[in-house]
Every structure is written in C-alpha cells, then in structure tokens.
Short mmCIF file of C-alpha atoms in Angstrom, two decimals:
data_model
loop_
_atom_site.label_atom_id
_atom_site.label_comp_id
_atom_site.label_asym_id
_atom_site.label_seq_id
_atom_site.Cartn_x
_atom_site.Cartn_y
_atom_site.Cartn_z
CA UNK D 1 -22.15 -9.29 -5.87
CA UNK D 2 -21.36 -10.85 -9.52
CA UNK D 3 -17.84 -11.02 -11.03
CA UNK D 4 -17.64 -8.34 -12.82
CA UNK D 5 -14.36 -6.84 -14.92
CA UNK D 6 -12.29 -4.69 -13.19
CA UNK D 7 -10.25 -1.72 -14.27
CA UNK D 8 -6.85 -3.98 -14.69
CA UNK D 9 -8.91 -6.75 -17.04
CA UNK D 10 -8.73 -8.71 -14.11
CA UNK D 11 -11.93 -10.54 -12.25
CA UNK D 12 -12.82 -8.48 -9.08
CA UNK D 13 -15.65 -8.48 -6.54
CA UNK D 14 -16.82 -5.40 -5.38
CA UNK D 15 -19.25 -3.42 -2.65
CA UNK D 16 -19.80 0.17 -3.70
CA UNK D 17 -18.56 2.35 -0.89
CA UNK D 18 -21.42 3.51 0.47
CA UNK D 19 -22.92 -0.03 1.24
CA UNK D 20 -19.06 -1.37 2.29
CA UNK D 21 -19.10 1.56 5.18
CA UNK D 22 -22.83 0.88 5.73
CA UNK D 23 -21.64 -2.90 6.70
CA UNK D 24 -18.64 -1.51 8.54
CA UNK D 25 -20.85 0.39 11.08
CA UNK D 26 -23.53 -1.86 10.83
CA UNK D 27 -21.32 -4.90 12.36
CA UNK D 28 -19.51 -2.51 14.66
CA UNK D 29 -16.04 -2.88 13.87
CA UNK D 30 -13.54 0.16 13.93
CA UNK D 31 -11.90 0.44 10.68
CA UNK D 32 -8.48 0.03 12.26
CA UNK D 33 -9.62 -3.29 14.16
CA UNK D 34 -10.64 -4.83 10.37
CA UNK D 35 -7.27 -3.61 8.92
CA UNK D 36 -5.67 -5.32 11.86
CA UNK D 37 -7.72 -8.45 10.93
CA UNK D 38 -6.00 -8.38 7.54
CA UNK D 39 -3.27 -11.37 6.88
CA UNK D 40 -1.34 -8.81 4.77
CA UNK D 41 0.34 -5.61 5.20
CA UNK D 42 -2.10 -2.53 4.58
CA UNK D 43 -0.45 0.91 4.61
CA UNK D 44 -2.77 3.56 4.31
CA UNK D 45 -1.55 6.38 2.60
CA UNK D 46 -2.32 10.17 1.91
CA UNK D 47 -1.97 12.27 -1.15
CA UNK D 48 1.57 12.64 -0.75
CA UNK D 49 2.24 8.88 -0.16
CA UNK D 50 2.96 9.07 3.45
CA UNK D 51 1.37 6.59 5.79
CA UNK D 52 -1.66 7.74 7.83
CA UNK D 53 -2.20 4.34 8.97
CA UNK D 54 -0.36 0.87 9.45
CA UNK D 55 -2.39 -2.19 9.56
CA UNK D 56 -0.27 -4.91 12.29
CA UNK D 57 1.36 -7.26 9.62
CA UNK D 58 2.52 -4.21 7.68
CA UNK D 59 4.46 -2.93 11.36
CA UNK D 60 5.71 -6.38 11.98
CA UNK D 61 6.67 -6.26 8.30
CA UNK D 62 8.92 -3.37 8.87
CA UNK D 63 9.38 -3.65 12.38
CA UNK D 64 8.11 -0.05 13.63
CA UNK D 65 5.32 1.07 15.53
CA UNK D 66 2.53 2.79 14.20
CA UNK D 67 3.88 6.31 15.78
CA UNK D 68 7.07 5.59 13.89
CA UNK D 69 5.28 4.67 10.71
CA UNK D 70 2.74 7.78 10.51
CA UNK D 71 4.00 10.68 8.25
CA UNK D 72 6.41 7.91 6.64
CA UNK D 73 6.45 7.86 2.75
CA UNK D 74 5.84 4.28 1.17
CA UNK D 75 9.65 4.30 0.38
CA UNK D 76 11.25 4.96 4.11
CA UNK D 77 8.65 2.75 5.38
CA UNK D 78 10.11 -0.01 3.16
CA UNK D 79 13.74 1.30 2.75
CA UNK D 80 13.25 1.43 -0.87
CA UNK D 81 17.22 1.82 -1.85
CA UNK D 82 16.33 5.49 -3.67
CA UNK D 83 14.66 7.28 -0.61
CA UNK D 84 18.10 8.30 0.68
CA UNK D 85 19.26 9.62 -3.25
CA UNK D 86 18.52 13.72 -3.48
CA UNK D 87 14.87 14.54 -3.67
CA UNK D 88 13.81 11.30 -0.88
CA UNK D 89 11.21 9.24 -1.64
CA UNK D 90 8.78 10.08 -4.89
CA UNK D 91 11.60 12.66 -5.65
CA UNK D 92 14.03 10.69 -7.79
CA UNK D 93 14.41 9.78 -11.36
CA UNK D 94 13.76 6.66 -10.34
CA UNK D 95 10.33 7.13 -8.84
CA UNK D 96 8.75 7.40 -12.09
CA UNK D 97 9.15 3.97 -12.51
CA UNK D 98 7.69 3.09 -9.16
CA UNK D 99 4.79 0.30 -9.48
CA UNK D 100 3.96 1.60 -6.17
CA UNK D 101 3.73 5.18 -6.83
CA UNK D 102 2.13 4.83 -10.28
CA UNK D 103 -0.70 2.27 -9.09
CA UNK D 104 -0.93 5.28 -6.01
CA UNK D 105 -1.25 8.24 -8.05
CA UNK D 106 -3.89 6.27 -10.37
CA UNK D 107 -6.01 5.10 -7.67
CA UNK D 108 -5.95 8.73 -6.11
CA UNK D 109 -6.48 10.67 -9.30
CA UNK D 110 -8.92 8.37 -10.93
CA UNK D 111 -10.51 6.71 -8.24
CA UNK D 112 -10.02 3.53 -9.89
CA UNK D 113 -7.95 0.46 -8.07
CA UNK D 114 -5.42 -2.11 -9.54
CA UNK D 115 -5.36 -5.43 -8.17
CA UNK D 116 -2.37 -8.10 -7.83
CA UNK D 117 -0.04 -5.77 -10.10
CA UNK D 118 3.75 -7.06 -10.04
CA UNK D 119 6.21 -4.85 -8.47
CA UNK D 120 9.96 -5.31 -7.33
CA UNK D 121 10.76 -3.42 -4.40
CA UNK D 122 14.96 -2.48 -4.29
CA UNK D 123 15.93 -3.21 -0.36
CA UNK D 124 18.71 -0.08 0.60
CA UNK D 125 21.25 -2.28 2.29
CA UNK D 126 25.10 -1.07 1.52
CA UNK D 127 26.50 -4.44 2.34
CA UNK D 128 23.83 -6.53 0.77
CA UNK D 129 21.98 -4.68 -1.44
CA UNK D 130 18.37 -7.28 -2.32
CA UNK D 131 15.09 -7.10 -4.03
CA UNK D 132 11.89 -8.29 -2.73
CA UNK D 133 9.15 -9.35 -5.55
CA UNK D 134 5.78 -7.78 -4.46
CA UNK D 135 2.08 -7.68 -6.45
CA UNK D 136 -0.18 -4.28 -5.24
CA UNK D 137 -3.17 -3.28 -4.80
CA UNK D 138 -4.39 -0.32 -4.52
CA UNK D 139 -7.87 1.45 -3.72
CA UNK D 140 -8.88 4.81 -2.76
CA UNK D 141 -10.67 5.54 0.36
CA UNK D 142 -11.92 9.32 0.46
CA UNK D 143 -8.78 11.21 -0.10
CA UNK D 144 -6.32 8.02 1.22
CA UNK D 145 -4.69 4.93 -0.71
CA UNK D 146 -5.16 2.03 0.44
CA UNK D 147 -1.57 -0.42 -0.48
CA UNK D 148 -1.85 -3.79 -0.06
CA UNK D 149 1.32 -5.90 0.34
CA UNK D 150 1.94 -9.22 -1.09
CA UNK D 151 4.94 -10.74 -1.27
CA UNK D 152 5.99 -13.46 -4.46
CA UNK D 153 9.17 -14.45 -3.45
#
C-alpha cells in the first residue's frame, strides 16, 4: 500500500485488518509464531493493561516466562518504579502521565495507533534507581493492545 498519514502526523504503511488476518491464515503462520519472529519486544495487552501475550524478546527483555508474564500489568512486567506505590500499576498519580498507558487507552478507545512515540520508563531499583528511554507503539487488535518496545538509549 501507499504512504499514507497516520494518526500521529507521522508516515505509516498500513493493511486494513481484515486483509492483514486474511494473509496471516493464508501463509499459515500462528499469530504467536509471527510475534515470536519480531526483533522487538511485543506485549499484548487487554483492556486493563495486563499482558495476554509475550512475544520472546519481550520475555528475554524481562527475564520471565510467558506463564509468569500473563495477567501482568505493563508496569510489573517492566518494574516501572510506581507499581509498588498504593493503587499498583495504572493506579497512581503518576499513571496519568504514563506514555504507555495514554498511547494504550487511545489505541483501545479509539481504535487508532501511535507509532515511535517517546517514552521514559522509571526502573524500581532501591539501590540504583535508573530510567530507560523507550519510543511506543501501539495498535489495537480486537479488544487487545498491541505495545511495541523500542529502546533509545
């Protein structure tokens, strides 16, 4: 398909959703195996932003299986340094500044994704407290997120 604009001014290509799942089946691959295939970390998320599905570079990312990682909100999968405040992840004061859970709760309402936007993760570490520089993206799937990982510095 032709560039086209997409919804964050930025230059996307796209497959409508219907044709993307008719290629899917057509070449035979399980959706899981093409996640896997991915050379980023893919979390697939649910309406409450807990992981229904972690692609292999997002478990070698954070070092837990996919049975650990299912159920997880986006912030105890990454030990965002809020999810242990009062509240736990998406709970806080501070999760309203989330690029995570704003470009989330966009994609899911609206059905529209963001691409590449900049996003500093806080690391919860009490003897070396860190932040890892991160751009997002996020598309909706039926009723799951799909977050996409990439890491700037």
């Amino acid at each position: 398909m032709p560039p086209k604009p997409g919804n964050d001014g930025q230059t996307t290509h796209g497959i409508c959703d219907p044709c993307a799942e008719a290629l899917l089946a057509e070449a035979g691959v399980p959706l899981e195996d093409y996640l896997d295939s991915l050379d980023v970390p893919v979390l697939v998320v649910d309406s409450d932003v807990a992981a229904a599905y972690a692609n292999r570079e997002a478990r070698q990312l954070t070092r837990r299986s996919l049975a650990e990682l299912v159920g997880m909100r986006a912030g105890d999968v990454f030990d965002c340094s809020h999810r242990s405040l009062p509240g736990g992840c998406g709970r806080t004061i501070h999760c309203s500044g989330c690029a995570l859970r704003q470009c989330f709760q966009s994609s899911h309402a609206t059905g529209y994704p963001h691409f590449m936007v900049p996003a500093t993760l806080s690391l919860y570490d009490p003897d070396h407290p860190s932040a890892v520089t991160l751009t997002i993206t996020t598309v909706k799937r039926g009723d799951a997120v799909l977050l996409l990982l990439n890491r700037v510095e």
